Coordinates of N, CA and C and ligand atoms in Angstrom, one line a residue:
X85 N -117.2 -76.4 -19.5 CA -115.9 -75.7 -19.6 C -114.8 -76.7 -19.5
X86 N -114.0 -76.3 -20.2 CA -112.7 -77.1 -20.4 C -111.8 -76.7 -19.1
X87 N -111.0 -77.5 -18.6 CA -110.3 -77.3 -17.3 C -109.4 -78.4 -17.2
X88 N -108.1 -77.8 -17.4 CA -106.9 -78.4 -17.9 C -106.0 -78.6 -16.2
X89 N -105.9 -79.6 -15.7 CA -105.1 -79.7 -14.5 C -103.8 -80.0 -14.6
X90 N -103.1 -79.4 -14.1 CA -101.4 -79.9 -13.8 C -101.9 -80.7 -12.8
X91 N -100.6 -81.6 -12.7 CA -100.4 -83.3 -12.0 C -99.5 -82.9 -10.7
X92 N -98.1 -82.3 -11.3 CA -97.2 -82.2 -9.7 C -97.6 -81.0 -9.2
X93 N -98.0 -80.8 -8.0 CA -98.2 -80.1 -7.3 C -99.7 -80.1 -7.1
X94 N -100.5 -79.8 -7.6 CA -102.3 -79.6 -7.7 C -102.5 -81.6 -7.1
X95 N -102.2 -82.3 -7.6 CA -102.6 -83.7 -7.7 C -101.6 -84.4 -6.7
X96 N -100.0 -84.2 -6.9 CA -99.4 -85.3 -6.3 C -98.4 -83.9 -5.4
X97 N -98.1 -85.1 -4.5 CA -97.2 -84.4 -3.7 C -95.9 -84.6 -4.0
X98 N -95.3 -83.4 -4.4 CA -94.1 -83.8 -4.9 C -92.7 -82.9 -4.0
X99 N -93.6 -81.8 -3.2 CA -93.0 -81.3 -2.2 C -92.6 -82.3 -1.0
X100 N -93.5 -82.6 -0.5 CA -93.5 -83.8 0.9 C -92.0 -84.6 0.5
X101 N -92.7 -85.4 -0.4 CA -92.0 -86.6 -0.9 C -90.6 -86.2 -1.3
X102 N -90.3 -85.4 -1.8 CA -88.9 -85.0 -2.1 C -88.2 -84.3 -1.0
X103 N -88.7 -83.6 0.1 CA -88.4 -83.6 1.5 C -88.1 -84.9 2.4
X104 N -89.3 -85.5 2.3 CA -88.6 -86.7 3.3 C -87.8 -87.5 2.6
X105 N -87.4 -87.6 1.4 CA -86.2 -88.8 0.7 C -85.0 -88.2 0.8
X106 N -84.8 -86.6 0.9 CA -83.9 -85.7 1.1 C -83.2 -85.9 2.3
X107 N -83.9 -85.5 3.5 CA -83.7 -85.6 5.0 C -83.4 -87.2 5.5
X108 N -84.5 -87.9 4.8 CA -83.8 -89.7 4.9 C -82.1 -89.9 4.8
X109 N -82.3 -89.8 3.5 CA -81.0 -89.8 2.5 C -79.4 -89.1 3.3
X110 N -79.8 -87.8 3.6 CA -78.8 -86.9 3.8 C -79.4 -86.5 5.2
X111 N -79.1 -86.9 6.1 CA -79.7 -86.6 7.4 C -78.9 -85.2 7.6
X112 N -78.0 -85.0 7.5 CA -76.8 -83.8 7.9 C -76.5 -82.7 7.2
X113 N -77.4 -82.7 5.9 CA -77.3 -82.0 5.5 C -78.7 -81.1 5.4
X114 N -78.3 -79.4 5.1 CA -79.3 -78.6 5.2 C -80.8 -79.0 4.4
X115 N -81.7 -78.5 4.6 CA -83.2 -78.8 4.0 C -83.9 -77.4 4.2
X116 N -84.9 -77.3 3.2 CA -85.7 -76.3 3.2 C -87.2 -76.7 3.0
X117 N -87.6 -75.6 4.2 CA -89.1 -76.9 4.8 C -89.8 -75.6 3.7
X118 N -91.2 -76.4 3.3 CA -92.2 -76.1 2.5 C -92.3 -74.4 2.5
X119 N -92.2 -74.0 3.6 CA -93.1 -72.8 3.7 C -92.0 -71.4 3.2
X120 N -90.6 -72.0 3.4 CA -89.4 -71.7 3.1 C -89.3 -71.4 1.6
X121 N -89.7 -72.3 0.8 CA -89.3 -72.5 -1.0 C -89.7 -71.6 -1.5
X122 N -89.0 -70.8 -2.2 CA -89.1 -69.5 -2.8 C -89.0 -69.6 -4.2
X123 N -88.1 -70.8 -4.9 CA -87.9 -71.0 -6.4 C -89.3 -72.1 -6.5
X124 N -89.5 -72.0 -8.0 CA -90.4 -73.5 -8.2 C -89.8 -74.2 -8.4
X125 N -88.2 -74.5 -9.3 CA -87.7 -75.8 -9.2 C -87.0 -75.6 -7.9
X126 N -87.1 -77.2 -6.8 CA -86.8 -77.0 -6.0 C -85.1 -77.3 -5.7
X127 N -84.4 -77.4 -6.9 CA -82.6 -77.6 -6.5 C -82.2 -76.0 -6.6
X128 N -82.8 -75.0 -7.1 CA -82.5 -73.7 -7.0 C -82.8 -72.8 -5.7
X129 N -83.3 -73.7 -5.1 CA -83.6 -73.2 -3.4 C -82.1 -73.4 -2.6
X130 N -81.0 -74.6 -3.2 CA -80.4 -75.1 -2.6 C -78.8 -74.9 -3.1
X131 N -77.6 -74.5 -2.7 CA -76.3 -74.7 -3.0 C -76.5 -75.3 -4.3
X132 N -75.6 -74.7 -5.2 CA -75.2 -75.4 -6.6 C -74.4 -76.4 -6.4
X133 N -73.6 -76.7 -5.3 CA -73.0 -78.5 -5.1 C -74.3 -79.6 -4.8
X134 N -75.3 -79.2 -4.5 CA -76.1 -80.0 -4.1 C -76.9 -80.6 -5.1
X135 N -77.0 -79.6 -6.7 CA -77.8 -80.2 -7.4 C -77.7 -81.1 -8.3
X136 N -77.2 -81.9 -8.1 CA -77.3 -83.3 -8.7 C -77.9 -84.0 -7.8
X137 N -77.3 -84.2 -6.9 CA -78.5 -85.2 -5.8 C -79.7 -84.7 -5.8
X138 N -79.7 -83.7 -5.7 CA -81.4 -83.4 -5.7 C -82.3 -83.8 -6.9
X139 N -81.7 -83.9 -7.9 CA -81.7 -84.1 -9.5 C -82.0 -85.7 -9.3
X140 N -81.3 -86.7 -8.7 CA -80.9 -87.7 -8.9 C -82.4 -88.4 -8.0
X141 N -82.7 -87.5 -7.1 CA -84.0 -88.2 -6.1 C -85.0 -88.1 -7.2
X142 N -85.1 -86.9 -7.9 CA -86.6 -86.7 -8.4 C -86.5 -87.6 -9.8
X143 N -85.6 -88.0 -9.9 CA -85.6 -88.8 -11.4 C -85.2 -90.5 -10.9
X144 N -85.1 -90.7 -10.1 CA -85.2 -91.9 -9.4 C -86.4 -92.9 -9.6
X145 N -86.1 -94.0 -9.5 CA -87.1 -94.7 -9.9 C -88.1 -95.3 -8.8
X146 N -89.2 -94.9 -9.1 CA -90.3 -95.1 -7.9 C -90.7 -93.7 -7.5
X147 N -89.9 -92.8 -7.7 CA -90.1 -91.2 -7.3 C -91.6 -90.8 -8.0
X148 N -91.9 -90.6 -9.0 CA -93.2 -90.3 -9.9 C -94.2 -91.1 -9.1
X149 N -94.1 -92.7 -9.6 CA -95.2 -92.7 -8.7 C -95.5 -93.2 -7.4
X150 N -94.5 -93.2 -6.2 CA -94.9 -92.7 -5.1 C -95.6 -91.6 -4.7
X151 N -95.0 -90.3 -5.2 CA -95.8 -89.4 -4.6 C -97.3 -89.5 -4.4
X152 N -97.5 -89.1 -3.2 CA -99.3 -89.0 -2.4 C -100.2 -87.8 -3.3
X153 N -101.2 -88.5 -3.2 CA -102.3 -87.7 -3.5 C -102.7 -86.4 -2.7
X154 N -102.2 -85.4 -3.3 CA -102.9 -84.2 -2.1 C -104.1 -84.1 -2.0
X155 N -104.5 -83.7 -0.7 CA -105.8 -83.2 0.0 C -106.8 -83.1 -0.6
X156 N -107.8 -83.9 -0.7 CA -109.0 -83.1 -1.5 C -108.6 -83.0 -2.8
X157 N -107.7 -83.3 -3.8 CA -107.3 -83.0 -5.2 C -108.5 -84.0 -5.7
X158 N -108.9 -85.7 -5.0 CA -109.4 -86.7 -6.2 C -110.8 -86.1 -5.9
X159 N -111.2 -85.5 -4.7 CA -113.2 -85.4 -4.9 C -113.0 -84.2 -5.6
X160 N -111.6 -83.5 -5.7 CA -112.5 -82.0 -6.5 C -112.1 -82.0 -7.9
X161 N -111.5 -83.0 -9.0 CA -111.4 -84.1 -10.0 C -112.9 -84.4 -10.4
X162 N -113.0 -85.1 -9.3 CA -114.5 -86.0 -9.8 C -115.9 -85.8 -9.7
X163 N -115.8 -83.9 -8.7 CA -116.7 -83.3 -8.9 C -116.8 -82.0 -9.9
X164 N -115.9 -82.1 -10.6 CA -115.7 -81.3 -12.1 C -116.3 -82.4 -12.9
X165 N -115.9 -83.2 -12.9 CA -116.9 -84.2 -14.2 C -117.9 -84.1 -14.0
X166 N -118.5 -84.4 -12.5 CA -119.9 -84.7 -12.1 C -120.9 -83.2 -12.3
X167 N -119.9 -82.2 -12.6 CA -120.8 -80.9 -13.1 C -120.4 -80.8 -14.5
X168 N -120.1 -81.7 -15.0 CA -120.3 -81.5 -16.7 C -119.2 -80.6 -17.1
X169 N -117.9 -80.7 -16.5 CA -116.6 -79.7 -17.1 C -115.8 -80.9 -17.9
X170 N -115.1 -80.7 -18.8 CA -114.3 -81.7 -19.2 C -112.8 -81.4 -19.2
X171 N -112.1 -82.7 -18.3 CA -111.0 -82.4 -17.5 C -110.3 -83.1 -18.4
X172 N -108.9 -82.4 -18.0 CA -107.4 -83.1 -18.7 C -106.4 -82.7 -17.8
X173 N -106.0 -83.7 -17.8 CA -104.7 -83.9 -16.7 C -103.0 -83.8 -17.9
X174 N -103.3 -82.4 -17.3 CA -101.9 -81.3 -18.7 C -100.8 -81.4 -17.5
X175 N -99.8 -82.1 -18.1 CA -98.6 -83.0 -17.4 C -97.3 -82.6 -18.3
X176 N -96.1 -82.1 -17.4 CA -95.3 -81.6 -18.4 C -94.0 -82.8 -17.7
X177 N -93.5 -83.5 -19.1 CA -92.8 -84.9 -17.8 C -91.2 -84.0 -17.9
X178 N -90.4 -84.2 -17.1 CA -89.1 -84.2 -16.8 C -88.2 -84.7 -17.9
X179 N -87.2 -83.5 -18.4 CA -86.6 -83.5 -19.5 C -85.8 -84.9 -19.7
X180 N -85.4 -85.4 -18.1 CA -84.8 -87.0 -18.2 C -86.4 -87.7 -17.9
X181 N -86.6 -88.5 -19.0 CA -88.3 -88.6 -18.8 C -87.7 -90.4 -18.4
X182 N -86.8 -91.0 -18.0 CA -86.8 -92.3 -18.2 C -87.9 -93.0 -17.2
X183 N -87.7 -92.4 -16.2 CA -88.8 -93.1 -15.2 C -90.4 -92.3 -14.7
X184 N -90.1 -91.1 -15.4 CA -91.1 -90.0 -15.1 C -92.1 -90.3 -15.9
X185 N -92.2 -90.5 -17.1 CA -93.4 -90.9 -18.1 C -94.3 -91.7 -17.8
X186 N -93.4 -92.9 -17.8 CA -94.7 -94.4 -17.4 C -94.6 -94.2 -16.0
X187 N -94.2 -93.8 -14.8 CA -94.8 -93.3 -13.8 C -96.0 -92.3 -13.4
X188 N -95.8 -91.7 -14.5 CA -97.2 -90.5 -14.8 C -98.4 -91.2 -14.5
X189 N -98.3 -92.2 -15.9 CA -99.3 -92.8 -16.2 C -99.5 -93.9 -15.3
X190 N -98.9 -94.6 -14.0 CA -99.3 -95.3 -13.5 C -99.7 -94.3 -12.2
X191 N -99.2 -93.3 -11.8 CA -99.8 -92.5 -10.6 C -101.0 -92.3 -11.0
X192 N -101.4 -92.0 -12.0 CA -102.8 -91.9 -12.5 C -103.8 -93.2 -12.2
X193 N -103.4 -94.2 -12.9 CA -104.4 -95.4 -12.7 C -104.0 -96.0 -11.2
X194 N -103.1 -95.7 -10.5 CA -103.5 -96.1 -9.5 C -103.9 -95.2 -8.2
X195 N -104.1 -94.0 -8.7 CA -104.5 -92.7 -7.6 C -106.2 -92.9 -8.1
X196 N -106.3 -92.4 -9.1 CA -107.3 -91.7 -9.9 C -108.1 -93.3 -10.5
X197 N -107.6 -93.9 -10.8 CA -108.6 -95.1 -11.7 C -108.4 -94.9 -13.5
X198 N -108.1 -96.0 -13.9 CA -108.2 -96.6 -15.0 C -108.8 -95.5 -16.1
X199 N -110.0 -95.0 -15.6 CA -110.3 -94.0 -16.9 C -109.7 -92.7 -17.0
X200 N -109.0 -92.1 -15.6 CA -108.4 -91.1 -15.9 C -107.3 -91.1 -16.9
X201 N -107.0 -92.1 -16.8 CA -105.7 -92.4 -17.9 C -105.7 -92.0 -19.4
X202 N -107.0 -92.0 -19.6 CA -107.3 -91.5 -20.8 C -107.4 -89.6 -21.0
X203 N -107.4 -89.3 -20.1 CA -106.9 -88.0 -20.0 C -106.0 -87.6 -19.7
X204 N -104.8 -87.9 -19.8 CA -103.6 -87.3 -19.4 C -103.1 -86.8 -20.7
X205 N -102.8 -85.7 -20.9 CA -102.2 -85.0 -22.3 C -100.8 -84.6 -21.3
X206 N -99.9 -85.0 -21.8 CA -98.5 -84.8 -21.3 C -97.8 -84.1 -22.5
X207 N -97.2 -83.1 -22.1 CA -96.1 -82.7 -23.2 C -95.3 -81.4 -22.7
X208 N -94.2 -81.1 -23.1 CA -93.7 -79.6 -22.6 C -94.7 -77.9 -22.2
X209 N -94.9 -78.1 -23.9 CA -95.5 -77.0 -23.9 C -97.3 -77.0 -24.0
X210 N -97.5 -76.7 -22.6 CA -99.2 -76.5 -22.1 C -99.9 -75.5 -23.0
X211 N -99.2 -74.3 -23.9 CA -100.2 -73.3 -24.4 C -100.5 -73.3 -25.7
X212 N -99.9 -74.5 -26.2 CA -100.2 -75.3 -27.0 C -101.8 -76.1 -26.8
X213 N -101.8 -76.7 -26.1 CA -103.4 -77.6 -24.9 C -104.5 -76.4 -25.6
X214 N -105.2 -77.1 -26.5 CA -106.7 -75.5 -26.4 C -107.3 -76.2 -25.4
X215 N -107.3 -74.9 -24.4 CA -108.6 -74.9 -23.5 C -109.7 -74.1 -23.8
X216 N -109.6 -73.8 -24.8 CA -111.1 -73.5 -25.4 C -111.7 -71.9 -23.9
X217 N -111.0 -71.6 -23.9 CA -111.4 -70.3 -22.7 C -111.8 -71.2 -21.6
X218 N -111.3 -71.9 -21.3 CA -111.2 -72.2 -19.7 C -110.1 -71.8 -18.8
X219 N -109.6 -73.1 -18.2 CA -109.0 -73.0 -16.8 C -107.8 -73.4 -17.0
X220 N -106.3 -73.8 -16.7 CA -105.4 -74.4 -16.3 C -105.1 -74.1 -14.8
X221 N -105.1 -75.7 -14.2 CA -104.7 -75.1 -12.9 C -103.7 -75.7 -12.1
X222 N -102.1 -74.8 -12.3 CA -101.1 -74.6 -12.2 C -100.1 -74.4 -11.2
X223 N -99.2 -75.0 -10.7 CA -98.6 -74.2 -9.3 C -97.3 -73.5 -10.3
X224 N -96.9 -73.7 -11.1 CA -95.5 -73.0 -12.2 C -95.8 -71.5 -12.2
X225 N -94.9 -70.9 -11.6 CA -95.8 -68.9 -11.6 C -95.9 -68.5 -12.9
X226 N -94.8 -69.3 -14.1 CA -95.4 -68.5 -15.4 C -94.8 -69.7 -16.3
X227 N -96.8 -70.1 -17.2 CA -96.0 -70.8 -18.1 C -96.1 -69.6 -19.7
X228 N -94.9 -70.6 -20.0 CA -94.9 -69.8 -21.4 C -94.6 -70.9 -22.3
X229 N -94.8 -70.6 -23.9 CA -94.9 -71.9 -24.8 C -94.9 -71.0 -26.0
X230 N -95.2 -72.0 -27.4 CA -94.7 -71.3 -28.3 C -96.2 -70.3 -29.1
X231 N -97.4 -71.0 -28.4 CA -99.0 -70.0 -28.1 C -99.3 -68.7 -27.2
X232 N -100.1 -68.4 -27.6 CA -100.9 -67.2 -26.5 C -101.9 -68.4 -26.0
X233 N -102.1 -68.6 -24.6 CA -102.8 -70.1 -24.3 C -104.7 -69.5 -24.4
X234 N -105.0 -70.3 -25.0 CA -106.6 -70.4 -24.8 C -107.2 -71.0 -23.4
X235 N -106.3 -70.8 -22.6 CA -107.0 -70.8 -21.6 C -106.3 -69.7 -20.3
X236 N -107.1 -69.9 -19.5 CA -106.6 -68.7 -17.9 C -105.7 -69.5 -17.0
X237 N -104.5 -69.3 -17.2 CA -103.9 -69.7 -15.8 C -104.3 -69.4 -14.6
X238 N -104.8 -70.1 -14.0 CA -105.3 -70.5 -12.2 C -103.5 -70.6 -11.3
X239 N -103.0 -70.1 -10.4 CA -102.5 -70.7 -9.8 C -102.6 -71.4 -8.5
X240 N -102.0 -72.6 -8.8 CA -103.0 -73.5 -7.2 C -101.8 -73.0 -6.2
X241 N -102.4 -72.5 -5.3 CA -100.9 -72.3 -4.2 C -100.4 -72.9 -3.6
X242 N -98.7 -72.2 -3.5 CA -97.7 -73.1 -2.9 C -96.8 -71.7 -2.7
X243 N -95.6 -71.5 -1.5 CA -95.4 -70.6 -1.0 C -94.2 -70.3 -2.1
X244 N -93.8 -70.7 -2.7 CA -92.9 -70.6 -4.1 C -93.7 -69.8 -5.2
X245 N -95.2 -69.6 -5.2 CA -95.3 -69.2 -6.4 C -96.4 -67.9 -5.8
X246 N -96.2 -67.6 -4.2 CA -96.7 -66.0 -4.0 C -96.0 -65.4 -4.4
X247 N -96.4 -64.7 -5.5 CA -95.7 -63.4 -6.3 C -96.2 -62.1 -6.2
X248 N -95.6 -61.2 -5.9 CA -96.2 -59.9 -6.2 C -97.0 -59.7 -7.4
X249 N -95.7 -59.8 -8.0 CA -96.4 -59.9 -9.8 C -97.1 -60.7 -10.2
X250 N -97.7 -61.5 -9.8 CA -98.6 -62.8 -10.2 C -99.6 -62.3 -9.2
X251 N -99.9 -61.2 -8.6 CA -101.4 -60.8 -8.1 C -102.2 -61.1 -8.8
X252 N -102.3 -60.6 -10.0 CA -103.4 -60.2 -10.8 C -104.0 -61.6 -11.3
X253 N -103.6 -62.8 -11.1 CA -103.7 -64.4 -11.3 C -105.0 -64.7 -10.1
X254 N -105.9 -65.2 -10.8 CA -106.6 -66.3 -9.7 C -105.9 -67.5 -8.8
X255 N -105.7 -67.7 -7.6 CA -105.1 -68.3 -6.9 C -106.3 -69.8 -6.2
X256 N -105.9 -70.2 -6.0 CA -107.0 -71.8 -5.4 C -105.8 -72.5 -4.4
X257 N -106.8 -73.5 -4.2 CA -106.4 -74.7 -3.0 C -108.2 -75.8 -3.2
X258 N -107.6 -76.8 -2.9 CA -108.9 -78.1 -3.2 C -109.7 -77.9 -2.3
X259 N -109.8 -76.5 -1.5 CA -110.8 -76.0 -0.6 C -111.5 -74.9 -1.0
X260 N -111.1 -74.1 -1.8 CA -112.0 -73.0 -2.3 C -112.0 -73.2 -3.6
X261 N -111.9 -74.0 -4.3 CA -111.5 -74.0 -6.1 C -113.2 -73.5 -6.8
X262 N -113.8 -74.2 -5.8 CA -115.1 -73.8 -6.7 C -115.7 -72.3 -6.4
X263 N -115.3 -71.6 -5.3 CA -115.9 -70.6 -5.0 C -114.7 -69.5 -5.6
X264 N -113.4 -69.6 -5.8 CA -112.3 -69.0 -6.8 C -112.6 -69.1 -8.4
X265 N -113.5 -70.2 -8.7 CA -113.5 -70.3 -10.7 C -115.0 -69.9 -10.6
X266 N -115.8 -69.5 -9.3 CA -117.2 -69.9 -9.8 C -118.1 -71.0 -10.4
X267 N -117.5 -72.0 -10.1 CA -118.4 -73.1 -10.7 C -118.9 -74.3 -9.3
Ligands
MG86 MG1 -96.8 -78.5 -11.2

């Protein structure tokens, strides 16, 4: 089975990391802890005077590939290969891509190793990606593109993308993924 992974959020921490640069940065000013975030972009959780700085952290250079590897994301990566799925790391970069691109691709070879790199399919639109009737697995509550996607959005959870309306969605975490896809 084909099984298409998103990078920020499922893979890298981009919540943590953009919290503590925030609270470093601007000690005095308000913050909204993880469990709090209700938008998926996270400057829409926050005052519209704020969002340029917020803008300005995440497009910062070193930002991409700093972020940490979440929990459990690289053994449950490399135990999809090891059962014969074939993975791609479906990466949508940041409209100001200057530092986000080649940071992609080095979070990769230096999280993941040299051969994941050969899997990264980066581009805006994911439903475009055939997944051949598999998986995408997503923290975005809804993607949309200029396809009907060939594959099933998975949402990996994050407290921004519990939706009522997104019940009807398969939900994961790098703790149950196999017993949520069945594989
Ligand atoms: Mg994501």
């Amino acid at each position: 089975m084909r099984i298409l992974v998103d990078m920020d959020g499922p893979l890298a921490d981009y919540e943590s990391s953009f919290l503590a640069i925030w609270r470093e940065r601007f000690p005095d000013r308000e913050w909204i802890s993880l469990e709090d975030r209700k938008e998926f972009y996270i400057h829409r959780d926050y005052p519209r005077d704020l969002w340029d700085d917020i803008k300005q952290i995440c497009e910062g250079v070193g930002f991409f590939l700093n972020l940490p590897v979440i929990d459990g994301a690289v053994e449950a990566l490399n135990t999809m290969l090891s059962l014969g799925h074939k993975v791609i790391l479906c990466t949508s970069p940041l409209s100001s891509y200057e530092n986000c691109v080649l940071e992609k691709y080095q979070w990769v070879d230096k999280n993941l190793g040299r051969d994941w790199v050969n899997r990264i399919h980066m581009g805006k639109d994911k439903t475009i990606v055939n997944g051949d009737g598999g998986y995408l697995i997503d923290d975005r509550p809804i993607i949309e593109g200029m396809d009907t996607p060939s594959w099933e959005h998975v949402l990996f959870d994050y407290p921004y993308n519990r939706i009522t309306e997104l019940s009807y969605k398969k939900r994961l975490t790098w703790e149950n993924w196999r017993e949520v896809l069945e594989i």
